[in-house]
Coordinates of C-alpha atoms and ligand atoms in Angstrom, one line a residue:
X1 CA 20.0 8.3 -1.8
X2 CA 21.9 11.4 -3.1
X3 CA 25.4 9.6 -2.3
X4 CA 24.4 6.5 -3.9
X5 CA 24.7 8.4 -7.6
X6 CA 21.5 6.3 -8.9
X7 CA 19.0 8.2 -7.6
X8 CA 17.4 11.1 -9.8
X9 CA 14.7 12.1 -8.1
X10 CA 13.5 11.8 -4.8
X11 CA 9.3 12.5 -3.2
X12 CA 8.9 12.2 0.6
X13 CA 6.3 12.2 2.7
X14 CA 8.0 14.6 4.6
X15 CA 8.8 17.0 2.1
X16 CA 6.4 19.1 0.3
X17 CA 7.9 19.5 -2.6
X18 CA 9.8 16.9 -5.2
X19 CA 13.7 16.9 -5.0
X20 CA 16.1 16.5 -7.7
X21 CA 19.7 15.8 -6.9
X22 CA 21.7 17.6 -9.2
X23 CA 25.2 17.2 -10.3
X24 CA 24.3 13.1 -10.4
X25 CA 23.3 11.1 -13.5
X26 CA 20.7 8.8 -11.0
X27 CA 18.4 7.0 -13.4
X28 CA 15.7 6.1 -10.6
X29 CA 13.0 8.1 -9.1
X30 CA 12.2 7.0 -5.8
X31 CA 8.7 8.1 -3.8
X32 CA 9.2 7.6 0.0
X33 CA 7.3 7.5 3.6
X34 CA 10.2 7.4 5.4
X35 CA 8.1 6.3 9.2
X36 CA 4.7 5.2 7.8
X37 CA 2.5 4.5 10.8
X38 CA 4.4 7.3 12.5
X39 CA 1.5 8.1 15.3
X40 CA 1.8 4.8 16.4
X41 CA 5.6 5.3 17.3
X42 CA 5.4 6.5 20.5
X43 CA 3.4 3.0 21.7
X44 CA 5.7 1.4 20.1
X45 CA 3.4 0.0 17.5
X46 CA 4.9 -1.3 14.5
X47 CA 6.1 1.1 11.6
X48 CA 8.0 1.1 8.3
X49 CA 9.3 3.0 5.6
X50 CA 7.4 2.3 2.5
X51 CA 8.9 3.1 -1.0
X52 CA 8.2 2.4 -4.9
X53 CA 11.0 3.2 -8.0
X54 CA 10.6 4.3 -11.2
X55 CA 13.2 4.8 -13.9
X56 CA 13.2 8.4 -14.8
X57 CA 11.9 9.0 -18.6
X58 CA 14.1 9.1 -21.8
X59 CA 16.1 11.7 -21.8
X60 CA 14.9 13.3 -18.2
X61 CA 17.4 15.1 -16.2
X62 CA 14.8 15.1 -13.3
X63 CA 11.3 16.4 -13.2
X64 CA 7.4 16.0 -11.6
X65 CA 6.7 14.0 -14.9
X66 CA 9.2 11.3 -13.6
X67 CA 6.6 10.5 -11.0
X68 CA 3.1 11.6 -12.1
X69 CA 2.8 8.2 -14.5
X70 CA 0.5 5.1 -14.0
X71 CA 1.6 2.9 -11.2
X72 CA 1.6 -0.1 -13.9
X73 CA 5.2 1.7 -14.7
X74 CA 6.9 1.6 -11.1
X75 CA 9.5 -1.0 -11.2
X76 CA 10.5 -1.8 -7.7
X77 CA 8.0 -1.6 -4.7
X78 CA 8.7 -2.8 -1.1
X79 CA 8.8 -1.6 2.6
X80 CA 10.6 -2.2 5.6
X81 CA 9.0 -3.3 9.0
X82 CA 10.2 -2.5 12.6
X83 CA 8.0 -4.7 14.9
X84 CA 9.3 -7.5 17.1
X85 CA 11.1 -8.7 14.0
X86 CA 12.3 -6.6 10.9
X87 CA 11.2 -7.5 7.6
X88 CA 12.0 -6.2 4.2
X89 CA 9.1 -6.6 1.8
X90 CA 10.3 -6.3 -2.1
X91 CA 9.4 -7.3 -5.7
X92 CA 10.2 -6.3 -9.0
X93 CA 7.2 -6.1 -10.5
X94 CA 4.2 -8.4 -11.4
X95 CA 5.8 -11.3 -13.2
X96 CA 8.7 -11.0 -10.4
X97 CA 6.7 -12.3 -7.3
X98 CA 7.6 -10.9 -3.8
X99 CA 10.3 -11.3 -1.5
X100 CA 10.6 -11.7 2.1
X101 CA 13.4 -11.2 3.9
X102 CA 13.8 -10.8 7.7
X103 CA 16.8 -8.9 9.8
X104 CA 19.1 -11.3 11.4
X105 CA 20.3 -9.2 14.5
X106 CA 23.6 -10.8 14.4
X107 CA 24.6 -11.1 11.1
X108 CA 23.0 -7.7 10.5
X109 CA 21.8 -9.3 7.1
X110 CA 18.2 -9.6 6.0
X111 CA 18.0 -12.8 5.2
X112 CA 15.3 -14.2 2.3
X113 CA 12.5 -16.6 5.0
X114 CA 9.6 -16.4 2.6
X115 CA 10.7 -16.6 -1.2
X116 CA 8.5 -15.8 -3.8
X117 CA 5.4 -15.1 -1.2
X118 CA 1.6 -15.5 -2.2
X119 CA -1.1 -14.2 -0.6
X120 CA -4.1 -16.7 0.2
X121 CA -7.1 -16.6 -2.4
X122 CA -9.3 -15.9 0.5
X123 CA -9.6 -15.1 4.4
X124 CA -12.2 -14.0 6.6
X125 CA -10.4 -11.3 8.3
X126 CA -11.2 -7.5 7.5
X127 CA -8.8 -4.7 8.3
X128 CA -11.0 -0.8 8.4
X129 CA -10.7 1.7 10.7
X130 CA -14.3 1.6 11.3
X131 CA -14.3 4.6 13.2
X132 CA -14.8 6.4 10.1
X133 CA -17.8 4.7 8.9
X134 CA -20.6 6.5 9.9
X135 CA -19.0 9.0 6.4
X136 CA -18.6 6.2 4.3
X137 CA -20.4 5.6 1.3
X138 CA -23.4 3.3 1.3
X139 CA -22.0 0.6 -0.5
X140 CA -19.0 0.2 2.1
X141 CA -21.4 0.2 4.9
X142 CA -23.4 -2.4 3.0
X143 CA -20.5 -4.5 2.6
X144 CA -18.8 -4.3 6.0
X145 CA -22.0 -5.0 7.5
X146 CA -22.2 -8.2 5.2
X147 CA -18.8 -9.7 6.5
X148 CA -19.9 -9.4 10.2
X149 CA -23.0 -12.0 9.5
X150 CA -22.5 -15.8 9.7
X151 CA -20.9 -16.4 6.2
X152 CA -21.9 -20.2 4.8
X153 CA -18.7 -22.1 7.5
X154 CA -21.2 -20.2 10.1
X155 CA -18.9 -18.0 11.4
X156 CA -18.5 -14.1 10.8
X157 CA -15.6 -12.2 9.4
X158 CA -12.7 -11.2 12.5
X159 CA -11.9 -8.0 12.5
X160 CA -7.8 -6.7 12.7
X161 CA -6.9 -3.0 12.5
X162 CA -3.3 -1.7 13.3
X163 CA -3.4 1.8 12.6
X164 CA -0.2 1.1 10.7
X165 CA -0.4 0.5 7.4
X166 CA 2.7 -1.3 7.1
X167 CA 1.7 -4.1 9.5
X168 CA -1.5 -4.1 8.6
X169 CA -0.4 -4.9 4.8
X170 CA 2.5 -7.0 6.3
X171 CA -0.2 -9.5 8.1
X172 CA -3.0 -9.3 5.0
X173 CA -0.1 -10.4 2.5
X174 CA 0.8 -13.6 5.0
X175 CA -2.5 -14.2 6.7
X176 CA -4.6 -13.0 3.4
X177 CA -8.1 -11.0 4.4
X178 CA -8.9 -7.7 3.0
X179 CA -7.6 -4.0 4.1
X180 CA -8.8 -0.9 3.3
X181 CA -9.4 3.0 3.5
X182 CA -11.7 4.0 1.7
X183 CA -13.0 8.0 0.8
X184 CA -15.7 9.1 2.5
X185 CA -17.6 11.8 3.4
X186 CA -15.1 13.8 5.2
X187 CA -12.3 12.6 3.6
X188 CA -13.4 12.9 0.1
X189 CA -10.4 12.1 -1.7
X190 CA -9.1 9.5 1.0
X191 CA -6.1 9.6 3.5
X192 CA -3.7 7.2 1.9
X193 CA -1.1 9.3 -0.7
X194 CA -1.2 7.3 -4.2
X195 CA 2.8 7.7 -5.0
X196 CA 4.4 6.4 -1.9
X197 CA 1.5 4.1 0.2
X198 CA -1.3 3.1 -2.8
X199 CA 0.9 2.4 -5.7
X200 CA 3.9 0.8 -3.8
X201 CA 1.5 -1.7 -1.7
X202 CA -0.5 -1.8 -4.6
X203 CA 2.1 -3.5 -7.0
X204 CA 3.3 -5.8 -3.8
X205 CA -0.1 -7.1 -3.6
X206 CA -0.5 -8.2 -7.1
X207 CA 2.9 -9.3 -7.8
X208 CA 1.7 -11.7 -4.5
X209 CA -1.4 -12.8 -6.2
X210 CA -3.9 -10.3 -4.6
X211 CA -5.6 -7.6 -5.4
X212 CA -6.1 -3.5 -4.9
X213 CA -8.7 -0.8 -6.3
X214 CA -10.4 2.3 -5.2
X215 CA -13.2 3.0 -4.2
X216 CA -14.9 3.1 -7.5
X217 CA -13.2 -0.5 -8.4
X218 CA -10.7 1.0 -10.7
X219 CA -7.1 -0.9 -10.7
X220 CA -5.0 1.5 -8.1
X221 CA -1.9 0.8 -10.5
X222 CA -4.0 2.4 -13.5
X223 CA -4.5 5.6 -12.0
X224 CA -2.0 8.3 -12.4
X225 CA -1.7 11.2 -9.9
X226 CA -1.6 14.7 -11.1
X227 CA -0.1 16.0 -7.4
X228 CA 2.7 14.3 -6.1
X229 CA 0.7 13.8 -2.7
X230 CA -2.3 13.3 -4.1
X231 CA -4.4 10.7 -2.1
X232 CA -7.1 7.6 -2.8
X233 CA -9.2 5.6 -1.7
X234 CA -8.0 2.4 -1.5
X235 CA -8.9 -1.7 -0.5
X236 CA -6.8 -4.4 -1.5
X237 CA -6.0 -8.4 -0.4
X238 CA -6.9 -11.4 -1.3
X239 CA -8.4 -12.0 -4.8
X240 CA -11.5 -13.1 -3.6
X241 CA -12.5 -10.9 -0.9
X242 CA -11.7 -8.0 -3.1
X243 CA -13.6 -10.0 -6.1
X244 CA -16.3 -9.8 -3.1
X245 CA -16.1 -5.9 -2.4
X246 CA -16.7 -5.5 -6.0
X247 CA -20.0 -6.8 -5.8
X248 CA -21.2 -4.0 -3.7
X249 CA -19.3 -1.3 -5.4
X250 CA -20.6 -2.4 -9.5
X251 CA -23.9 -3.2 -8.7
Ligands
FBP301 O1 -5.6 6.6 12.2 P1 -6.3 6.2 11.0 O2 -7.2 7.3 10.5 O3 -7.0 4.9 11.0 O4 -5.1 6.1 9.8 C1 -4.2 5.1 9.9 C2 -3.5 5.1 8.6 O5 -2.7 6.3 8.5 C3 -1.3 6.0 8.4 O6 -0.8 6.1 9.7 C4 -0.6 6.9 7.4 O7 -0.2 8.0 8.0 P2 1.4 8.4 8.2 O8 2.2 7.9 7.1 O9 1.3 9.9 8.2 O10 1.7 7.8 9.5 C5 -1.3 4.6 7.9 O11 -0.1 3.9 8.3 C6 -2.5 4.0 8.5 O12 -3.0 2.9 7.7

């Protein structure tokens, strides 16, 4: 990133603290998880690298108020996808849809398979790591519990959890279905970090035509962090199962 000359300022997952490249005139700010997933590596579970942009402010030279801004103001979001195929994931922004683009092996090109992807209105598949959810809030409990009863086809939710948030994002955007990780009450803030996981999948999801809020039902891309690892709750997907988990949370 340094080497490229465009890049500004840089926030990893695994750094603690924000980096600014001097001696370049970078315009971008980029926030990182370089191996997102990473305690699934060693069974070879699908990982990624997940990463959102924004162009640093007016007049910047490189500072924590190039990143601590609404996610509404990131301008690239995507991530990359090492599983039995490698995908790149990107969009622009909102208006911009998303692109997907797999790694042909040979060519060593990713090449654009699914252009201007959108996720399905609705699927019956839920993505929690309901190991958790004896701490979660009521109203999660309530609506979990709803999805595993015979909906009106009959048939209750399926559930898909990954333990990588990568691929589990990767399969909601193509299958559609619901994922999430909420707060609860041992992880009272969340686990998900809002700069380089929430806002970057965040801004995917919508540009795709889903959506993603936090546990209160706030738009995750109207918050803005005051840490730059600050975590959040967080469930997004397809419109109408999120338009769904709303009806629990704003009763
Ligand atoms: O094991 P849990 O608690 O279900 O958490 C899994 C979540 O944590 C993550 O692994 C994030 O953690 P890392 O970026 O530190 O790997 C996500 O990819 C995944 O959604």
């Amino acid at each position: 990133m340094k080497g490229s000359g465009n890049v500004k300022v840089l926030v990893s997952e695994e750094q603690e603290d924000l980096i600014i490249f001097d001696g370049n005139h970078g315009s971008y700010a980029v926030c990182c998880d370089p191996i997102d997933g990473s305690s699934n590596l060693d069974a070879g579970v699908a990982v990624g690298t997940i990463f959102g942009v924004y162009k640093i402010q007016p007049g910047s030279v490189g500072s924590i108020k190039d990143v601590l801004r609404e996610g509404n103001e990131m301008v690239v979001a995507g991530y990359t996808m090492y599983g039995a195929s490698a995908h790149l994931m990107l969009t622009t922004g909102r208006g911009h849809g998303v692109n997907s683009f797999t790694l042909d092996t040979h060519l060593g090109e990713f090449i654009l398979t699914v252009p201007n992807l959108k996720i399905p209105k609705s699927r019956a598949i839920y993505s929690v790591n309901e190991g958790n959810s004896y701490y979660w809030a009521k109203e999660a409990q309530d609506y979990i519990a709803s999805l595993k009863k015979p909906q009106a086809n009959g048939k209750p939710y399926t559930a898909r959890y990954i333990g990588s948030m990568v691929a589990d994002i990767h399969r909601t955007l193509l299958y559609g279905g619901i994922f999430g990780y909420p707060a609860d009450s041992k992880s009272k803030t969340g686990k998900l970090r809002v700069l380089y996981e929430c806002f970057p999948m965040a801004l995917l999801m919508e540009a795709a035509g889903g959506k993603a809020v936090n546990d209160k039902g706030e738009r995750i891309l109207d918050l803005t962090p005051k840490k730059i690892h600050e975590r959040s709750g967080i469930w997004m997907g397809s419109e109408d199962e999120v338009n769904k988990l709303l009806t629990f949370i704003k009763k």
